[in-house]
Amino acid sequence: MLSRNSVHARLTGLVALLLLSVILALYVSVRLVTESAIRQGASDRLAVGLRVFEQLLDTRAAQLRDGVVVLAADFGFREAVASGDLPTMHSVMLNQATRIGAQIALLMDDQERILASNVPGMPAGAYFPHTAALAIDSTLGRGAGVVVLGHEPYLLVEAEIRAPLPIARVVMGFHMGQDMAADLRSLVNLEVSFAAIGRAGHDHVESTLAPDEVRVLLPVWRAAHSADGMEELELDGRSYLTDELVLASEPDYRMIAFVHSSLDEALASFHELDSRMLLIALTALLVSLLGAQLLARSISKPVRQLARVAERVGQGDYRTPVELHRNDELGSLAGALNHMQAAIAERERRLAHNALHDPLTGLPNRALAIERLENAIRTERSLALLHLGADGFKAVYDACGASCVETAIQTFVHRVKSALPAGASLARPVVDEFLVQVDALGADASVGLADRLLQALGEPLVIEGHEFRIETRCGIALYPIDGVTADDVLRRAAIAMRDAAAQPGRLQLYQQGRDHAYDRQITLVRDLRHAGERGELLLHFQPKLDIRSGQVQQAEALLRWQHPAFGMVSPGEFIPLAERTGSIQHLTAWVIEAVLRQLAQWGERGVSVQVSLNISAEDLMSIDLPDRVRDLLGRYRVPAEQLVFEITESAVMQDQGRALAVLNGLRALGIHLSVDDFGTGYSSLAQLKRMPVQELKIDQSFIRELDEASDDAVIVRSTIDMSHALGLKIVAEGIEHGHSLDLLERWGCDVAQGYLISRPLPAAAFEHWLAECQRLPVSVE
């Protein structure tokens, strides 16, 4: 028998009281919110129902109007009306009414007197009383309206008959009754009523409601009618939320459409929810009371709790603290157990870390690297694994001992980390090898990353005054392309790393069933960085003709790559690779220096020519480009005016502020600037005016098939006129036909370039060509 003052009894009573309070508050809140939501939903459904009704009415009126207009435009019918052929008029009108589904049809003259009719009570010779309703612009448009005929509503549409002046009007319509209400109900799942309310108490209602509900609809509505048009009506014991739409209002009657949403049906589902909530509340109360009993019993037995804690510690669980707040010996014992668990957990953490990490660098060791690789593969995430091998630490040890080796390894690791993207994982499986795991990295991007790593690691290490060069090679394996298990990917990355030692670039992607094109691309990326220093790059020069003077005083320098294995490689192939892997700036630097070296050699032989070359988007982002060019101009003693840098429109758009700063710096040196491929990028006149350029180069796509009747002729002529208005010189490239050159000369183009003049030539051949062809015959193709 428990005392009511015991902790057990008080805890049980408190839990029961709190639970009852929460359940009551929850029940009342849910009930209020649910009823409000149901009424709001009913209101929204009514609004949608009215809109659907209006659209349905518009559609029916439009269909009816189309049929009436067709009849009014019929030549035979107009002839019959004009000649007074009553039988023909009556027959044609009724046939058309049957075809378009009109239930009433009548024809009246311009005095509103009925000539032919199928409407009871409106014989020929009578006057049509509802022309005013059709003459008013309504939601259905002028010439359409809802009228009451014989206390019942009809939708009427009229059209004039002209011959050519108006001689009569034809009116057709259909009954707005039970069928139309049923159609609307099937669309919006709402009850629908049409009420024709007469001034003398002659009311008529067509509705989908039950007959007893229809009988009391208008009396109840009149009693509850309010200005906002939406009321809650009690119809024969059932509650409806009702909204209305006035379709017509005449001196003798009003036509109103009602839509009704049953609140009883909506609330019926809530009543079931209400019962379930009460059942859930009672169940929760019983379960909670049982839980309170169990909780009170567990609190009364702290010794058993401490025993369980001791058992957990014995099983290796050191992280679950003892939750026992007492001021006696048991509380002191609980605190001692918590301190003991914390000390054991810290010791276990250190042991686990040392088992999975390299003690010198703190990097994950081979075991942890494999575990991370397996976790990534289990989630089926694509990844790249880079295996780095480092040669040279033995030389460091031989020179200055073990402490220098540790410093060298730590410096090496720091350089690797600095070159890695965010999210990459670095590990040290053995002394002189490292693993880099990067998620969601494809082949091209992984080769680019490896290339940047090798560049960063290629710089010598300076330790205690000694300079050491660590030779690094890199192998790459991809998941799932090169393997579907961690062992496969790791093993194949190691194979690729060993193969990389035999490659000039010391970089190798794992080779497995790849086609020749992919092998070629990887090789080009690997070799491109060293192509210049190996003497594989060369320049060709394509002459540019001054059209007015007929002299060749300019040329464009075009880069070519004579690969030792693949032969001559097209710029269209290796330039995009250089841009994608970050080598384009190295190529540009080589081209600038090679052009200046060639200009200096030509200058010594008395050959003076202005040479243009392309500058990439990445070059325009390099703020020190003007300084580097100035140093090269001084070294080779070439006037800056002999250089023309060609830039694309899109390159400037990447970062306009930085690009314009670089361009202004180049222009300050005296270098000429040209917009290459004009017309294919994003430049506007406003952008062009901001750029410090001296010429525009029209893209060859507009020039190659140029003739006076082509669409390109307008573009080319307007570009020439616009450029001259801005003070810019125009260069047209891609000229292959004599008539194209004749057109450009007539339109005032300044410079021409293309195969008609000459193909790109090596430097010696260009110099010889220039000496032999001081003036080109422009009429020869």
PDB file of N, CA, C and O in Angstrom, residues 384-389 434-436 446 450 454 472-478 489-490 492-501 506-510:
ATOM      1  N   ALA A 384      38.029  10.127 -57.320  1.00  0.00           N
ATOM      2  CA  ALA A 384      39.357   9.956 -57.913  1.00  0.00           C
ATOM      3  C   ALA A 384      40.349   9.703 -56.792  1.00  0.00           C
ATOM      4  O   ALA A 384      40.301  10.361 -55.747  1.00  0.00           O
ATOM      5  N   LEU A 385      41.238   8.736 -57.005  1.00  0.00           N
ATOM      6  CA  LEU A 385      42.278   8.425 -56.032  1.00  0.00           C
ATOM      7  C   LEU A 385      43.617   8.711 -56.684  1.00  0.00           C
ATOM      8  O   LEU A 385      43.983   8.085 -57.683  1.00  0.00           O
ATOM      9  N   LEU A 386      44.354   9.675 -56.132  1.00  0.00           N
ATOM     10  CA  LEU A 386      45.668  10.062 -56.631  1.00  0.00           C
ATOM     11  C   LEU A 386      46.722   9.446 -55.725  1.00  0.00           C
ATOM     12  O   LEU A 386      46.693   9.650 -54.501  1.00  0.00           O
ATOM     13  N   HIS A 387      47.635   8.688 -56.313  1.00  0.00           N
ATOM     14  CA  HIS A 387      48.710   8.035 -55.564  1.00  0.00           C
ATOM     15  C   HIS A 387      50.005   8.759 -55.883  1.00  0.00           C
ATOM     16  O   HIS A 387      50.489   8.709 -57.022  1.00  0.00           O
ATOM     17  N   LEU A 388      50.580   9.449 -54.877  1.00  0.00           N
ATOM     18  CA  LEU A 388      51.808  10.223 -55.058  1.00  0.00           C
ATOM     19  C   LEU A 388      52.991   9.428 -54.529  1.00  0.00           C
ATOM     20  O   LEU A 388      52.950   8.898 -53.407  1.00  0.00           O
ATOM     21  N   GLY A 389      54.024   9.361 -55.341  1.00  0.00           N
ATOM     22  CA  GLY A 389      55.283   8.760 -54.898  1.00  0.00           C
ATOM     23  C   GLY A 389      56.365   9.812 -54.889  1.00  0.00           C
ATOM     24  O   GLY A 389      56.523  10.561 -55.863  1.00  0.00           O
ATOM     25  N   PHE A 434      51.844   8.931 -50.733  1.00  0.00           N
ATOM     26  CA  PHE A 434      50.693   9.655 -50.199  1.00  0.00           C
ATOM     27  C   PHE A 434      49.479   9.361 -51.081  1.00  0.00           C
ATOM     28  O   PHE A 434      49.616   9.149 -52.299  1.00  0.00           O
ATOM     29  N   LEU A 435      48.301   9.339 -50.460  1.00  0.00           N
ATOM     30  CA  LEU A 435      47.043   9.123 -51.172  1.00  0.00           C
ATOM     31  C   LEU A 435      46.168  10.356 -51.047  1.00  0.00           C
ATOM     32  O   LEU A 435      46.021  10.910 -49.954  1.00  0.00           O
ATOM     33  N   VAL A 436      45.578  10.773 -52.169  1.00  0.00           N
ATOM     34  CA  VAL A 436      44.632  11.890 -52.187  1.00  0.00           C
ATOM     35  C   VAL A 436      43.310  11.357 -52.730  1.00  0.00           C
ATOM     36  O   VAL A 436      43.252  10.873 -53.864  1.00  0.00           O
ATOM     37  N   SER A 446      40.737  15.445 -62.531  1.00  0.00           N
ATOM     38  CA  SER A 446      41.756  14.801 -61.701  1.00  0.00           C
ATOM     39  C   SER A 446      43.139  14.963 -62.324  1.00  0.00           C
ATOM     40  O   SER A 446      44.126  15.154 -61.603  1.00  0.00           O
ATOM     41  N   ALA A 450      46.219  16.782 -60.499  1.00  0.00           N
ATOM     42  CA  ALA A 450      47.524  16.149 -60.380  1.00  0.00           C
ATOM     43  C   ALA A 450      48.616  17.019 -60.996  1.00  0.00           C
ATOM     44  O   ALA A 450      49.729  17.130 -60.443  1.00  0.00           O
ATOM     45  N   LEU A 454      51.882  18.414 -59.000  1.00  0.00           N
ATOM     46  CA  LEU A 454      53.263  18.199 -59.431  1.00  0.00           C
ATOM     47  C   LEU A 454      54.001  19.517 -59.623  1.00  0.00           C
ATOM     48  O   LEU A 454      55.198  19.615 -59.316  1.00  0.00           O
ATOM     49  N   THR A 472      58.549  13.912 -57.747  1.00  0.00           N
ATOM     50  CA  THR A 472      57.229  13.339 -57.417  1.00  0.00           C
ATOM     51  C   THR A 472      56.576  12.803 -58.684  1.00  0.00           C
ATOM     52  O   THR A 472      56.670  13.423 -59.752  1.00  0.00           O
ATOM     53  N   ARG A 473      55.963  11.644 -58.543  1.00  0.00           N
ATOM     54  CA  ARG A 473      55.184  11.061 -59.638  1.00  0.00           C
ATOM     55  C   ARG A 473      53.778  10.801 -59.122  1.00  0.00           C
ATOM     56  O   ARG A 473      53.577  10.605 -57.913  1.00  0.00           O
ATOM     57  N   CYS A 474      52.828  10.779 -60.027  1.00  0.00           N
ATOM     58  CA  CYS A 474      51.425  10.670 -59.615  1.00  0.00           C
ATOM     59  C   CYS A 474      50.671   9.703 -60.523  1.00  0.00           C
ATOM     60  O   CYS A 474      50.731   9.814 -61.747  1.00  0.00           O
ATOM     61  N   GLY A 475      49.979   8.756 -59.885  1.00  0.00           N
ATOM     62  CA  GLY A 475      49.084   7.856 -60.604  1.00  0.00           C
ATOM     63  C   GLY A 475      47.643   8.121 -60.190  1.00  0.00           C
ATOM     64  O   GLY A 475      47.379   8.469 -59.031  1.00  0.00           O
ATOM     65  N   ILE A 476      46.714   7.941 -61.104  1.00  0.00           N
ATOM     66  CA  ILE A 476      45.305   8.248 -60.859  1.00  0.00           C
ATOM     67  C   ILE A 476      44.458   7.035 -61.211  1.00  0.00           C
ATOM     68  O   ILE A 476      44.616   6.425 -62.269  1.00  0.00           O
ATOM     69  N   ALA A 477      43.545   6.676 -60.301  1.00  0.00           N
ATOM     70  CA  ALA A 477      42.527   5.663 -60.575  1.00  0.00           C
ATOM     71  C   ALA A 477      41.171   6.240 -60.200  1.00  0.00           C
ATOM     72  O   ALA A 477      41.059   6.995 -59.223  1.00  0.00           O
ATOM     73  N   LEU A 478      40.138   5.872 -60.963  1.00  0.00           N
ATOM     74  CA  LEU A 478      38.811   6.439 -60.780  1.00  0.00           C
ATOM     75  C   LEU A 478      37.832   5.332 -60.386  1.00  0.00           C
ATOM     76  O   LEU A 478      37.904   4.208 -60.893  1.00  0.00           O
ATOM     77  N   VAL A 489      40.696  -0.227 -56.623  1.00  0.00           N
ATOM     78  CA  VAL A 489      41.020   1.184 -56.905  1.00  0.00           C
ATOM     79  C   VAL A 489      42.393   1.530 -56.352  1.00  0.00           C
ATOM     80  O   VAL A 489      43.216   2.183 -57.019  1.00  0.00           O
ATOM     81  N   LEU A 490      42.691   1.073 -55.119  1.00  0.00           N
ATOM     82  CA  LEU A 490      43.983   1.377 -54.498  1.00  0.00           C
ATOM     83  C   LEU A 490      45.122   0.720 -55.272  1.00  0.00           C
ATOM     84  O   LEU A 490      46.166   1.352 -55.533  1.00  0.00           O
ATOM     85  N   ARG A 492      45.172  -0.228 -58.433  1.00  0.00           N
ATOM     86  CA  ARG A 492      45.366   0.346 -59.767  1.00  0.00           C
ATOM     87  C   ARG A 492      45.926   1.761 -59.721  1.00  0.00           C
ATOM     88  O   ARG A 492      46.641   2.176 -60.633  1.00  0.00           O
ATOM     89  N   ALA A 493      45.631   2.484 -58.654  1.00  0.00           N
ATOM     90  CA  ALA A 493      46.278   3.793 -58.489  1.00  0.00           C
ATOM     91  C   ALA A 493      47.771   3.626 -58.280  1.00  0.00           C
ATOM     92  O   ALA A 493      48.587   4.414 -58.797  1.00  0.00           O
ATOM     93  N   ALA A 494      48.168   2.582 -57.527  1.00  0.00           N
ATOM     94  CA  ALA A 494      49.590   2.326 -57.309  1.00  0.00           C
ATOM     95  C   ALA A 494      50.284   1.919 -58.601  1.00  0.00           C
ATOM     96  O   ALA A 494      51.425   2.333 -58.879  1.00  0.00           O
ATOM     97  N   ILE A 495      49.589   1.103 -59.428  1.00  0.00           N
ATOM     98  CA  ILE A 495      50.162   0.710 -60.722  1.00  0.00           C
ATOM     99  C   ILE A 495      50.372   1.941 -61.594  1.00  0.00           C
ATOM    100  O   ILE A 495      51.424   2.114 -62.234  1.00  0.00           O
ATOM    101  N   ALA A 496      49.364   2.819 -61.633  1.00  0.00           N
ATOM    102  CA  ALA A 496      49.488   4.045 -62.428  1.00  0.00           C
ATOM    103  C   ALA A 496      50.611   4.921 -61.919  1.00  0.00           C
ATOM    104  O   ALA A 496      51.327   5.563 -62.701  1.00  0.00           O
ATOM    105  N   MET A 497      50.810   4.968 -60.576  1.00  0.00           N
ATOM    106  CA  MET A 497      51.903   5.764 -59.998  1.00  0.00           C
ATOM    107  C   MET A 497      53.262   5.215 -60.435  1.00  0.00           C
ATOM    108  O   MET A 497      54.172   5.977 -60.789  1.00  0.00           O
ATOM    109  N   ARG A 498      53.413   3.885 -60.456  1.00  0.00           N
ATOM    110  CA  ARG A 498      54.682   3.317 -60.896  1.00  0.00           C
ATOM    111  C   ARG A 498      54.901   3.564 -62.396  1.00  0.00           C
ATOM    112  O   ARG A 498      56.030   3.846 -62.833  1.00  0.00           O
ATOM    113  N   ASP A 499      53.817   3.485 -63.176  1.00  0.00           N
ATOM    114  CA  ASP A 499      53.955   3.757 -64.614  1.00  0.00           C
ATOM    115  C   ASP A 499      54.323   5.212 -64.880  1.00  0.00           C
ATOM    116  O   ASP A 499      54.959   5.528 -65.890  1.00  0.00           O
ATOM    117  N   ALA A 500      53.898   6.095 -63.978  1.00  0.00           N
ATOM    118  CA  ALA A 500      54.161   7.532 -64.181  1.00  0.00           C
ATOM    119  C   ALA A 500      55.643   7.849 -64.162  1.00  0.00           C
ATOM    120  O   ALA A 500      56.083   8.845 -64.747  1.00  0.00           O
ATOM    121  N   ALA A 501      56.455   7.004 -63.491  1.00  0.00           N
ATOM    122  CA  ALA A 501      57.888   7.276 -63.413  1.00  0.00           C
ATOM    123  C   ALA A 501      58.543   7.240 -64.786  1.00  0.00           C
ATOM    124  O   ALA A 501      59.554   7.904 -65.015  1.00  0.00           O
ATOM    125  N   ARG A 506      55.672  12.610 -65.608  1.00  0.00           N
ATOM    126  CA  ARG A 506      55.563  11.875 -64.339  1.00  0.00           C
ATOM    127  C   ARG A 506      54.116  11.869 -63.836  1.00  0.00           C
ATOM    128  O   ARG A 506      53.848  11.926 -62.641  1.00  0.00           O
ATOM    129  N   LEU A 507      53.195  11.751 -64.775  1.00  0.00           N
ATOM    130  CA  LEU A 507      51.762  11.718 -64.468  1.00  0.00           C
ATOM    131  C   LEU A 507      51.126  10.642 -65.340  1.00  0.00           C
ATOM    132  O   LEU A 507      51.356  10.591 -66.546  1.00  0.00           O
ATOM    133  N   GLN A 508      50.309   9.770 -64.735  1.00  0.00           N
ATOM    134  CA  GLN A 508      49.703   8.678 -65.485  1.00  0.00           C
ATOM    135  C   GLN A 508      48.315   8.372 -64.945  1.00  0.00           C
ATOM    136  O   GLN A 508      48.126   8.193 -63.736  1.00  0.00           O
ATOM    137  N   LEU A 509      47.339   8.324 -65.848  1.00  0.00           N
ATOM    138  CA  LEU A 509      46.002   7.842 -65.516  1.00  0.00           C
ATOM    139  C   LEU A 509      45.973   6.337 -65.795  1.00  0.00           C
ATOM    140  O   LEU A 509      46.505   5.883 -66.798  1.00  0.00           O
ATOM    141  N   TYR A 510      45.388   5.577 -64.908  1.00  0.00           N
ATOM    142  CA  TYR A 510      45.381   4.121 -65.051  1.00  0.00           C
ATOM    143  C   TYR A 510      44.831   3.715 -66.416  1.00  0.00           C
ATOM    144  O   TYR A 510      43.777   4.165 -66.838  1.00  0.00           O
TER     145      TYR A 510
END
